[in-house]
Coordinates of C-alpha atoms in Angstrom, one line a residue:
M331 CA -76.4 9.9 141.9
N332 CA -75.7 10.7 145.5
K333 CA -77.8 13.7 146.3
K334 CA -75.3 14.7 149.1
N335 CA -72.7 15.5 146.4
K336 CA -72.4 19.2 145.8
L337 CA -73.3 20.0 142.2
I338 CA -71.0 22.1 140.1
T339 CA -72.0 24.9 137.8
S340 CA -71.5 24.9 134.0
T341 CA -68.8 27.5 134.5
E342 CA -66.9 25.2 137.0
L343 CA -67.3 22.4 134.4
F344 CA -65.6 24.6 131.9
F345 CA -62.6 25.2 134.1
I346 CA -62.3 21.7 135.2
L347 CA -62.4 20.4 131.5
V348 CA -59.8 22.8 130.6
G349 CA -57.7 22.1 133.7
C350 CA -57.8 18.3 133.2
I351 CA -56.0 18.7 129.8
I352 CA -53.7 21.6 130.0
G353 CA -51.1 21.1 132.7
M354 CA -47.3 21.6 133.1
G355 CA -46.7 19.1 130.1
F356 CA -48.1 21.5 127.5
T357 CA -44.6 23.3 127.5
A358 CA -43.2 20.1 125.9
L359 CA -45.9 19.7 123.2
P360 CA -43.9 21.5 120.4
V361 CA -41.2 18.9 120.5
D362 CA -43.5 16.1 119.4
V363 CA -45.2 17.9 116.5
V364 CA -42.4 20.1 115.2
S365 CA -40.1 17.0 115.0
I366 CA -42.5 15.8 112.3
A367 CA -44.4 18.6 110.8
K368 CA -41.6 21.3 111.2
Q369 CA -42.9 24.8 110.9
D370 CA -46.4 23.6 110.3
G371 CA -46.6 21.9 113.7
W372 CA -49.3 24.5 114.8
I373 CA -51.5 23.3 111.9
S374 CA -51.0 19.7 113.2
T375 CA -52.0 20.8 116.6
I376 CA -55.3 22.1 115.3
I377 CA -56.1 19.0 113.3
G378 CA -55.2 17.0 116.5
G379 CA -58.2 18.8 118.2
I380 CA -60.6 16.6 116.2
Y381 CA -59.9 14.0 118.9
P382 CA -61.4 15.8 122.0
L383 CA -64.2 17.3 119.7
Y384 CA -65.2 13.7 118.7
I385 CA -65.2 12.6 122.4
V386 CA -67.5 15.5 123.3
L387 CA -69.8 15.1 120.4
I388 CA -70.2 11.3 120.7
G389 CA -70.3 11.7 124.4
G390 CA -73.3 14.1 123.8
V391 CA -75.3 11.3 122.7
I392 CA -74.9 9.6 126.1
I393 CA -75.5 12.8 128.0
K394 CA -78.6 13.7 126.2
K395 CA -80.3 10.4 126.9
Y396 CA -78.9 9.7 130.4
P397 CA -78.2 13.0 132.0
D398 CA -78.1 11.6 135.5
S399 CA -76.0 8.4 134.8
N400 CA -72.3 8.2 134.0
I401 CA -70.5 6.0 131.6
M402 CA -69.4 3.4 134.2
N403 CA -73.1 2.8 135.1
L404 CA -74.0 2.4 131.4
S405 CA -71.1 0.1 130.9
R406 CA -72.3 -2.3 133.6
A407 CA -75.9 -2.1 132.3
Y408 CA -74.9 -3.0 128.8
F409 CA -72.1 -5.6 129.4
G410 CA -73.0 -7.0 132.8
K411 CA -71.1 -6.4 136.0
I412 CA -68.0 -8.6 135.2
I413 CA -67.3 -7.3 131.6
G414 CA -68.6 -3.8 132.4
N415 CA -66.5 -3.3 135.5
T416 CA -63.4 -4.7 133.7
L417 CA -63.9 -2.0 131.0
N418 CA -64.4 0.5 133.8
M419 CA -61.2 -0.6 135.4
L420 CA -59.2 -0.2 132.2
F421 CA -60.9 3.3 131.9
M422 CA -59.8 4.1 135.4
L423 CA -56.1 3.0 134.9
Q424 CA -55.6 5.6 132.3
F425 CA -56.2 8.4 134.7
L426 CA -54.0 6.8 137.3
F427 CA -51.4 6.4 134.5
Y428 CA -51.5 10.1 133.6
A429 CA -51.4 11.2 137.2
V430 CA -48.2 9.2 137.8
L431 CA -46.5 10.5 134.6
V432 CA -47.5 14.0 135.3
I433 CA -46.0 13.9 138.7
S434 CA -42.8 12.4 137.4
G435 CA -42.6 14.9 134.5
S436 CA -43.4 17.9 136.8
S437 CA -40.7 17.0 139.3
N438 CA -38.2 16.6 136.5
Q439 CA -39.1 20.0 135.0
L440 CA -38.9 21.7 138.4
R441 CA -35.7 20.2 139.4
A442 CA -34.2 21.1 136.0
Y443 CA -35.3 24.7 136.0
S444 CA -35.3 25.9 139.7
V445 CA -35.4 23.6 142.6
Y446 CA -32.6 21.3 141.6
F447 CA -31.4 21.1 145.2
I448 CA -34.6 19.3 146.3
P449 CA -34.4 15.4 146.0
H450 CA -36.8 13.7 143.5
F451 CA -38.6 11.8 146.1
K452 CA -39.4 14.9 148.1
M453 CA -40.8 16.6 145.0
V454 CA -42.9 13.5 144.3
M455 CA -44.2 13.2 147.8
L456 CA -45.2 16.9 147.7
F457 CA -47.1 16.5 144.4
A458 CA -48.8 13.2 145.6
T459 CA -49.9 14.6 149.0
I460 CA -51.4 17.7 147.6
A461 CA -53.2 15.7 144.8
C462 CA -54.6 13.4 147.3
Y463 CA -55.8 16.1 149.6
A464 CA -57.4 18.1 146.9
S465 CA -59.1 15.0 145.4
I466 CA -60.6 14.1 148.8
K467 CA -62.1 17.5 148.9
G468 CA -64.3 16.7 146.0
L469 CA -65.4 18.1 142.6
K470 CA -66.7 21.4 143.9
V471 CA -63.2 22.4 145.4
L472 CA -61.6 21.2 142.2
G473 CA -63.9 23.5 140.3
R474 CA -62.9 26.6 142.3
F475 CA -59.2 25.6 142.2
T476 CA -59.3 25.3 138.4
S477 CA -60.9 28.6 138.0
I478 CA -57.9 30.3 139.5
T479 CA -55.4 28.3 137.5
F480 CA -57.2 29.1 134.3
F481 CA -56.6 32.8 134.8
L482 CA -52.9 32.0 135.7
L483 CA -52.7 30.2 132.4
C484 CA -54.2 33.1 130.6
L485 CA -51.4 35.2 132.3
I486 CA -48.7 33.1 130.6
I487 CA -50.4 33.1 127.2
V488 CA -50.8 36.9 127.3
A489 CA -47.2 37.4 128.4
S490 CA -45.8 35.2 125.6
T491 CA -47.0 37.8 123.1
V492 CA -44.1 40.0 123.9
T493 CA -41.8 37.5 122.2
F494 CA -43.2 38.5 118.8
K495 CA -41.1 41.7 119.0
S496 CA -37.8 39.8 119.0
S497 CA -38.8 36.9 116.7
S498 CA -39.2 36.5 113.0
I499 CA -42.3 35.4 110.9
L500 CA -39.7 33.5 108.7
N501 CA -39.6 30.8 111.4
V502 CA -43.2 29.7 110.5
K503 CA -42.8 30.0 106.8
P504 CA -43.4 28.5 104.3
F505 CA -46.9 27.6 105.3
L506 CA -47.7 23.9 104.4
G507 CA -44.0 23.6 103.5
A508 CA -43.8 20.3 105.4
G509 CA -46.3 18.7 103.2
V510 CA -49.8 17.3 103.9
P511 CA -48.7 13.8 104.8
K512 CA -46.3 15.2 107.5
I513 CA -48.9 17.6 108.8
L514 CA -51.3 14.7 109.3
E515 CA -48.6 12.5 110.9
G516 CA -47.9 15.4 113.2
S517 CA -51.6 15.6 114.2
L518 CA -51.6 12.1 115.6
K519 CA -48.9 13.2 118.0
S520 CA -50.7 16.3 118.9
A521 CA -54.0 14.3 119.5
F522 CA -52.3 12.5 122.4
A523 CA -52.0 16.0 124.1
Y524 CA -55.7 16.2 124.3
A525 CA -56.2 13.2 126.6
N526 CA -58.5 13.4 129.6
M527 CA -61.5 14.9 127.8
E528 CA -63.1 11.6 128.7
L529 CA -63.5 13.0 132.2
L530 CA -66.7 14.7 131.0
L531 CA -68.4 11.3 130.9
I532 CA -67.5 10.8 134.5
I533 CA -68.6 14.1 136.0
Y534 CA -71.5 15.3 133.9
P535 CA -74.2 14.0 136.3
Y536 CA -72.9 16.3 138.9
V537 CA -73.5 19.6 136.8
K538 CA -76.5 21.8 137.8
Q539 CA -77.4 23.0 134.4
K540 CA -77.9 19.8 132.3
K541 CA -78.9 21.7 129.2
D542 CA -75.6 23.6 129.1
I543 CA -73.3 20.7 129.5
L544 CA -72.6 19.9 125.8
K545 CA -72.2 23.6 124.9
V546 CA -69.8 24.2 127.7
A547 CA -67.9 21.1 126.7
L548 CA -67.6 22.3 123.2
I549 CA -66.5 25.7 124.2
S550 CA -63.9 24.3 126.6
T551 CA -62.5 22.1 123.8
L552 CA -62.0 25.0 121.4
V553 CA -60.3 27.0 124.1
I554 CA -58.0 24.0 124.8
I555 CA -57.3 23.7 121.0
F556 CA -56.5 27.5 121.0
F557 CA -54.1 27.2 124.0
H558 CA -52.3 24.3 122.5
T559 CA -52.0 25.8 119.1
W560 CA -50.8 29.1 120.6
V561 CA -48.1 27.3 122.6
V562 CA -46.8 25.4 119.6
F563 CA -47.1 28.5 117.2
T564 CA -45.2 30.8 119.7
S565 CA -42.5 28.3 120.2
I566 CA -41.9 27.9 116.5
Y567 CA -42.1 31.7 115.9
F568 CA -39.5 32.3 118.7
S569 CA -37.0 29.3 118.3
G570 CA -37.6 28.0 114.7
P571 CA -38.4 24.4 113.8
D572 CA -34.7 23.3 113.8
L573 CA -34.0 24.3 117.4
I574 CA -37.3 23.1 119.0
P575 CA -36.5 19.3 118.7
K576 CA -33.2 19.9 120.5
Q577 CA -35.1 21.4 123.6
I578 CA -37.0 19.5 126.2
W579 CA -39.5 22.1 127.2
P580 CA -39.6 24.7 124.2
F581 CA -42.3 26.9 125.7
S582 CA -40.4 27.3 129.0
F583 CA -37.5 28.5 126.9
V584 CA -39.7 31.0 125.3
A585 CA -40.9 32.2 128.8
E586 CA -37.4 32.9 129.7
S587 CA -37.2 35.6 127.2
F588 CA -40.1 37.5 128.4
K589 CA -39.2 41.1 129.2
I590 CA -41.9 42.7 131.4
P591 CA -41.4 46.0 133.5
V592 CA -41.0 45.4 137.2
I593 CA -40.3 41.7 136.7
N594 CA -36.6 41.1 136.3
N595 CA -36.9 37.4 135.6
F596 CA -40.1 36.0 134.3
R597 CA -38.7 32.5 134.5
Y598 CA -39.7 32.2 138.3
V599 CA -43.2 33.5 137.6
D600 CA -43.5 30.9 134.9
I601 CA -42.3 28.2 137.2
I602 CA -44.7 29.1 139.9
V603 CA -47.6 29.2 137.5
L604 CA -46.7 25.9 135.9
T605 CA -46.3 24.3 139.3
I606 CA -49.8 25.2 140.3
L607 CA -51.0 24.0 136.9
A608 CA -49.4 20.7 137.5
Y609 CA -51.0 20.2 141.0
K610 CA -54.3 21.1 139.4
T611 CA -54.0 18.5 136.6
I612 CA -52.8 15.7 138.9
S613 CA -55.6 16.4 141.3
I614 CA -58.2 16.1 138.7
E615 CA -56.7 12.9 137.3
F616 CA -56.5 11.4 140.8
Y617 CA -60.1 12.5 141.5
A618 CA -61.2 10.6 138.3
S619 CA -59.3 7.5 139.3
S620 CA -60.8 7.4 142.8
K621 CA -64.4 8.3 141.4
I622 CA -64.2 5.3 138.9
L623 CA -62.9 2.9 141.5
N624 CA -65.5 4.1 144.0
N625 CA -68.2 3.3 141.4
I626 CA -66.8 -0.1 140.8
T627 CA -66.2 -1.2 144.4
K628 CA -68.6 1.0 146.4
I629 CA -65.8 1.7 148.8
K630 CA -65.8 5.2 150.2
R631 CA -63.8 7.5 147.8
K632 CA -61.8 8.9 150.7
T633 CA -60.6 5.5 151.6
I634 CA -59.8 4.8 147.9
C635 CA -57.7 7.9 147.8
F636 CA -55.6 6.7 150.6
L637 CA -55.2 3.2 149.0
L638 CA -54.1 4.7 145.7
F639 CA -51.7 7.1 147.4
P640 CA -48.7 4.6 147.5
I641 CA -49.1 4.2 143.7
I642 CA -48.8 7.9 142.9
F643 CA -45.9 8.1 145.2
I644 CA -43.9 5.1 144.4
C645 CA -44.4 4.8 140.7
P646 CA -43.1 8.2 139.7
M647 CA -39.9 7.5 141.4
L648 CA -39.4 4.2 139.5
I649 CA -39.8 5.8 136.1
G650 CA -36.5 7.5 136.1
N651 CA -35.4 10.5 134.0
E652 CA -37.5 12.5 131.4
V653 CA -36.3 10.6 128.4
I654 CA -37.6 7.3 129.8
R655 CA -40.9 8.9 130.9
R656 CA -41.5 10.2 127.3
E657 CA -40.8 6.8 125.9
I658 CA -43.3 5.2 128.2
L659 CA -45.9 7.8 127.4
G660 CA -45.2 7.6 123.6
K661 CA -45.7 3.8 123.6
A662 CA -48.8 3.8 125.8
M663 CA -50.7 6.7 124.4
P664 CA -51.8 5.3 121.1
W665 CA -53.3 2.2 122.7
I666 CA -55.0 4.4 125.4
T667 CA -56.4 6.6 122.6
L668 CA -57.7 3.7 120.6
F669 CA -59.3 2.2 123.7
N670 CA -61.1 5.3 124.6
I671 CA -62.4 5.9 121.1
A672 CA -63.7 2.4 120.9
Y673 CA -65.1 2.4 124.5
V674 CA -67.0 5.8 124.2
T675 CA -68.2 5.0 120.7
L676 CA -69.6 1.6 121.6
I677 CA -71.4 2.9 124.7
A678 CA -72.8 5.7 122.6
L679 CA -74.0 3.2 119.9
L680 CA -75.6 1.0 122.5
T681 CA -77.3 4.1 123.9
L682 CA -78.8 4.9 120.5
L683 CA -79.9 1.2 119.8
I684 CA -81.2 0.1 123.2
D685 CA -84.5 1.3 124.4
K686 CA -84.6 3.8 127.3
K687 CA -86.4 1.3 129.4
R688 CA -83.0 0.0 130.1
L689 CA -82.5 2.8 132.5
R690 CA -84.6 0.9 135.1
H691 CA -81.8 -1.6 135.3
I692 CA -79.2 1.1 135.6
E693 CA -80.9 2.7 138.4
K694 CA -80.9 -0.6 140.3
I695 CA -77.2 -0.8 139.8
N696 CA -76.8 2.7 141.2

């Protein structure tokens, strides 16, 4: 690891892990799970949290044995440069893919709810530019940025409690009424919403308190599960399982109903917070892409950020409307998830089976 890099604290790791998963898109999560599991969609969301928990626990095997070397170095050590870097490249493409889709989705949502007068390409340019700038600044800056966005997210979550006064518990009843098969099917959909926890295996060498990494990762995962479950449950509680599939961003619909003293229309507060969350998520995903590519090519990360910039600017404009974007995401996510599970599991198994003397070879690669 480059000693010149500024290390982040375990607290900043917590904020980054939460920030890399929860962004503007979480407002659309209820659509996917409620369409299948109906009023039990929130239960499916809890079960779907098994995916990030698995990544953290299996990643803990790697972190414990090699606390100063990331998954890309281990991949090259175990499979050789050609195969190892090929796997690393596939691992990198998912973060770039997410960054592109989040930019497209965030632009679509903003133009639909507030700044409809701003052309799509200008919105995309703004998102891409800020993401590139924040990524260049490095992990330490991202840690501070995500700490701010975390509390903004908490503001939205706390504010959503006011909707319980004007809603009915009947919307979430009967419990388990959708049936166990549908709940489990819905959990597969919700599992895709937990993508990006793999970021842990890229940045853990840059954490000061090595002994706290696994504990912080587990806490952040539980917090993420809580936030996702709350969003789905609140949306069902407010709109009911029949109305949610007809909406595009159900939780944003819930936010419009917030009645808070002094604030006449909470919709604009919601949009501002969600926009900041989007910038944060895109920046982290872009950072992960540049970091992996830097590890593979040894080109300066700043240079890589500029090289990748045209991709996150041009590709979001080619995707089109929100329906097409979600179709692309729906088709790609199962394959990405399967790759991540297989990739991380294989590295963890090899870490257990291969003697630690292999670390000498890894250090030579670094």
